Amino acid sequence: MIETIKEIGDGLHAKIYLARRIGFQSELICVKVFKRSEETLQDDQDTRRQAEEEFRVSQILKGHPNIIKIRSFERDATIKIEGKELTRDFLILDYCENNDLFEFMSKYSKKQSKGGLVPSQGQGMIVKDPLLLKALFLQLIQGVSAFHGKAGYAHMDIKL
């Protein structure tokens, strides 16, 4: 069984949790737990079809270094969320220690106040490290390119 540790994201169709398998305390994973119809305006079957499609596409892109690995899709499985055992559909994903790009850049800016990034009065961040910017941008483009080319999708939910 999987036990959530804390919520780390909340989207329209699912919540993302940092989690671990009970009995495997050292391995951190993420779970994307799909909301039930009472939590969304969508039918449970529509939500399940979207989850199945997300998993199917992830298998096409499996092994790409710039795309999070989705390990499995669990249907009507038991998961412990905030101490309660619930039956839900969920994806098991690799845990990305550096979080998303915004969080990574925010942490980087705090560590690199000299020569790194500096806040620009709510206008984003000014990058003073062109090698870092180039490396991150290249990874982003490679991931989106694989999603478009190999999987045949146009990503409509890129978050910055």
PDB file of C-alpha atoms in Angstrom, residues 1 22 78-87:
ATOM      1  CA  MET A   1       0.000   0.000   0.000  1.00  0.00           C
ATOM      2  CA  ILE A  22       4.491   1.272   3.334  1.00  0.00           C
ATOM      3  CA  THR A  78      -6.196   1.453  -1.889  1.00  0.00           C
ATOM      4  CA  ILE A  79      -4.096   4.445  -0.900  1.00  0.00           C
ATOM      5  CA  LYS A  80      -3.643   6.079   2.490  1.00  0.00           C
ATOM      6  CA  ILE A  81      -4.246   9.845   2.277  1.00  0.00           C
ATOM      7  CA  GLU A  82      -4.038  11.906   5.479  1.00  0.00           C
ATOM      8  CA  GLY A  83      -4.364   8.719   7.535  1.00  0.00           C
ATOM      9  CA  LYS A  84      -7.516   7.482   5.735  1.00  0.00           C
ATOM     10  CA  GLU A  85      -7.548   4.437   3.494  1.00  0.00           C
ATOM     11  CA  LEU A  86      -9.343   5.350   0.266  1.00  0.00           C
ATOM     12  CA  THR A  87     -10.005   3.589  -3.022  1.00  0.00           C
TER      13      THR A  87
END
